[in-house]
Short mmCIF file of C-alpha atoms in Angstrom, two decimals:
data_model
loop_
_atom_site.label_atom_id
_atom_site.label_comp_id
_atom_site.label_asym_id
_atom_site.label_seq_id
_atom_site.Cartn_x
_atom_site.Cartn_y
_atom_site.Cartn_z
CA MET A 617 0.00 0.00 0.00
CA THR A 618 2.79 2.39 0.81
CA SER A 619 4.40 2.08 -2.58
CA LYS A 620 1.04 2.57 -4.32
CA SER A 621 0.33 5.62 -2.15
CA THR A 622 3.80 7.02 -2.86
CA SER A 623 3.31 6.40 -6.58
CA VAL A 624 -0.02 8.28 -6.56
CA LYS A 625 1.53 11.18 -4.63
CA LEU A 626 4.46 11.30 -7.05
CA THR A 627 2.08 11.31 -10.04
CA ILE A 628 0.01 14.12 -8.49
CA PHE A 629 3.20 16.09 -7.76
CA LYS A 630 4.45 15.67 -11.34
CA ALA A 631 1.06 16.67 -12.76
CA SER A 632 0.81 19.77 -10.55
CA THR A 633 4.39 20.73 -11.45
CA ALA A 634 3.54 20.42 -15.14
CA VAL A 635 0.41 22.55 -14.70
CA CYS A 636 2.37 25.21 -12.79
CA SER A 637 5.04 25.23 -15.51
CA LEU A 638 2.39 25.71 -18.17
CA LEU A 639 0.79 28.52 -16.17
CA PHE A 640 4.13 30.31 -15.79
CA LEU A 641 4.89 29.81 -19.48
CA GLY A 642 1.46 31.19 -20.34
CA MET A 643 2.02 34.20 -18.10
CA GLY A 644 5.33 34.87 -19.86
CA ILE A 645 3.64 34.80 -23.24
CA ALA A 646 0.78 36.96 -22.02
CA ALA A 647 3.21 39.44 -20.51
CA ALA A 648 4.77 39.90 -23.93
CA GLY A 649 1.35 41.06 -25.08
CA PRO A 650 -0.03 41.90 -28.48
CA MET A 651 1.78 45.25 -28.70
CA TYR A 652 5.45 46.01 -29.22
CA VAL A 653 6.57 49.38 -27.82
CA GLU A 654 9.78 51.28 -28.53
CA ASN A 655 10.73 54.19 -26.28
CA ILE A 656 12.89 56.82 -27.93
CA PRO A 657 14.38 59.80 -26.09
CA ALA A 658 13.69 62.25 -28.92
CA PRO A 659 10.78 64.45 -30.01
CA ILE A 660 8.30 63.01 -32.50
CA SER A 661 9.49 65.48 -35.16
CA LYS A 662 12.90 63.76 -35.16
CA VAL A 663 11.64 60.20 -34.66
CA VAL A 664 9.19 60.04 -37.59
CA PRO A 665 11.78 60.69 -40.36
CA GLU A 666 14.19 58.19 -38.75
CA LEU A 667 11.37 55.65 -38.46
CA LYS A 668 10.48 56.00 -42.14
CA LYS A 669 14.14 55.54 -43.03
CA ALA A 670 14.42 52.43 -40.82
CA LEU A 671 11.27 50.89 -42.34
CA SER A 672 12.61 51.53 -45.83
CA GLN A 673 15.97 49.95 -44.99
CA HIS A 674 14.07 46.85 -43.82
CA HIS A 675 12.16 46.58 -47.13
CA PHE A 676 8.90 48.22 -46.05
CA LYS A 677 7.17 51.00 -47.95
CA VAL A 678 5.25 53.66 -46.00
CA VAL A 679 2.10 54.21 -48.03
CA MET A 680 0.31 56.58 -45.65
CA ASP A 681 1.39 58.86 -42.82
CA LEU A 682 -1.39 60.56 -40.88
CA ASN A 683 -1.02 63.20 -38.20
CA ILE A 684 -3.97 61.84 -36.23
CA LEU A 685 -3.88 64.30 -33.34
CA LYS A 686 -3.68 67.32 -35.66
CA LYS A 687 -6.64 66.07 -37.74
CA ILE A 688 -8.81 65.45 -34.68
CA GLU A 689 -7.87 68.76 -33.06
CA ALA A 690 -8.78 70.56 -36.30
CA LYS A 691 -12.29 69.07 -36.08
CA GLN A 692 -12.70 69.46 -32.32
CA HIS A 693 -15.03 72.44 -32.76
CA VAL A 694 -17.44 70.04 -34.55
CA LEU A 695 -16.64 66.77 -32.75
CA HIS A 696 -16.69 68.05 -29.14
CA ILE A 697 -14.74 65.06 -27.82
CA PRO A 698 -14.63 65.26 -24.03
CA ASP A 699 -11.16 65.12 -22.46
CA LEU A 700 -9.42 65.18 -25.85
CA ASN A 701 -5.78 64.10 -25.43
CA LYS A 702 -5.97 63.83 -21.66
CA PRO A 703 -2.45 62.27 -21.54
CA GLY A 704 -1.10 65.47 -23.15
CA PHE A 705 0.67 64.12 -26.21
CA SER A 706 2.32 66.75 -28.40
CA GLY A 707 1.82 64.60 -31.49
CA ILE A 708 0.28 61.32 -32.58
CA GLN A 709 1.10 59.98 -36.03
CA SER A 710 -0.09 56.74 -37.57
CA MET A 711 1.63 55.00 -40.43
CA VAL A 712 0.42 52.41 -42.87
CA PHE A 713 3.22 50.42 -44.47
CA CYS A 714 3.63 47.22 -46.40
CA ASN A 715 5.86 44.62 -47.94
CA PRO A 716 4.17 42.85 -50.88
CA VAL A 717 6.20 39.66 -50.36
CA PHE A 718 4.84 39.29 -46.82
CA PHE A 719 1.32 40.05 -48.03
CA ASN A 720 1.59 37.32 -50.65
CA GLN A 721 2.92 34.85 -48.08
CA LEU A 722 -0.05 35.55 -45.81
CA LEU A 723 -2.43 35.22 -48.75
CA ASN A 724 -0.97 31.86 -49.72
CA ALA A 725 -0.79 30.51 -46.16
CA HIS A 726 -4.32 31.44 -45.13
CA TRP A 727 -6.08 33.97 -47.33
CA GLN A 728 -8.22 35.36 -44.48
CA SER A 729 -5.04 36.27 -42.62
CA ALA A 730 -4.02 38.60 -45.42
CA THR A 731 -6.15 41.16 -43.56
CA ALA A 732 -3.12 41.47 -41.25
CA CYS A 733 -1.68 43.60 -44.07
CA PRO A 734 -1.22 46.43 -44.57
CA LEU A 735 0.82 46.91 -41.45
CA THR A 736 0.22 49.80 -39.08
CA LEU A 737 1.91 51.52 -36.19
CA THR A 738 1.43 54.70 -34.23
CA VAL A 739 4.01 57.13 -32.87
CA TYR A 740 3.10 59.08 -29.75
CA GLY A 741 5.16 62.13 -28.82
CA ARG A 742 5.31 63.87 -25.49
CA GLY A 743 8.01 66.53 -25.19
CA ASP A 744 11.43 64.99 -25.80
CA LYS A 745 10.12 61.40 -25.68
CA SER A 746 8.43 59.32 -28.33
CA TYR A 747 6.80 55.92 -28.23
CA ILE A 748 6.33 53.70 -31.27
CA VAL A 749 3.52 51.18 -30.80
CA TYR A 750 3.20 48.29 -33.24
CA PRO A 751 0.34 45.77 -32.97
CA LYS A 752 1.95 42.38 -33.51
CA ARG A 753 0.58 40.33 -36.37
CA VAL A 754 0.90 37.08 -34.44
CA ALA A 755 -2.04 38.31 -32.37
CA LEU A 756 -4.15 38.40 -35.55
CA THR A 757 -3.06 35.07 -36.98
CA GLU A 758 -3.00 32.93 -33.86
CA ASN A 759 -4.37 29.43 -34.51
CA THR A 760 -4.13 29.82 -38.30
CA PRO A 761 -1.70 28.38 -40.85
CA ALA A 762 -0.36 31.94 -41.33
CA LEU A 763 1.15 32.16 -37.84
CA GLY A 764 4.64 31.35 -39.13
CA VAL A 765 4.44 34.15 -41.69
CA ALA A 766 3.19 36.56 -39.01
CA LYS A 767 6.19 35.66 -36.84
CA LYS A 768 8.52 36.55 -39.74
CA ILE A 769 6.65 39.84 -40.28
CA ASP A 770 6.84 40.78 -36.60
CA LYS A 771 10.53 39.92 -36.48
CA ALA A 772 11.24 42.14 -39.52
CA VAL A 773 9.14 45.06 -38.24
CA ILE A 774 10.58 44.87 -34.73
CA GLY A 775 14.05 44.76 -36.30
CA ALA A 776 13.24 47.98 -38.13
CA LEU A 777 11.81 49.66 -35.04
CA SER A 778 14.74 48.68 -32.85
CA SER A 779 17.12 50.19 -35.43
CA VAL A 780 15.67 53.68 -35.00
CA PRO A 781 18.40 55.78 -33.30
CA GLY A 782 17.87 55.84 -29.55
CA ALA A 783 15.41 52.91 -29.55
CA GLN A 784 14.89 51.31 -26.14
CA PRO A 785 12.24 48.57 -26.16
CA LYS A 786 9.78 48.70 -23.30
#
């Protein structure tokens, strides 16, 4: 009886250890989150041109650059948005960019996942600090055959973002 009892206790211990390991692994993945953030100790006016250059050097083409905050502030007299820009950002710019090879790979892997392209990011400026926020494409393609392509896309984009002078990932 003792050996059977010990065997059951050992099995329960191993199972609980495995569950705890999975929980910790899951927490590590969740902590990484669906957003990649770069902190740059420079004003947005200096960061945006460097960002465009970095994207270009990593084979991405910026197809649209919108000064979101300026556009909303210009319409504030009509929109009447309460607490507009409560965090006090000096600038918020969104970019749409692409790489047709990655788009085609998504299309071929799982055509519905091609909606992960074009790629987007937003730059937030506050004084002499800027933050580049990129929504990871793995978050959009999870549990699809396109996940591998999304991992390659995220790696390439994050490589570009981390090459911006002064980049310090958060």
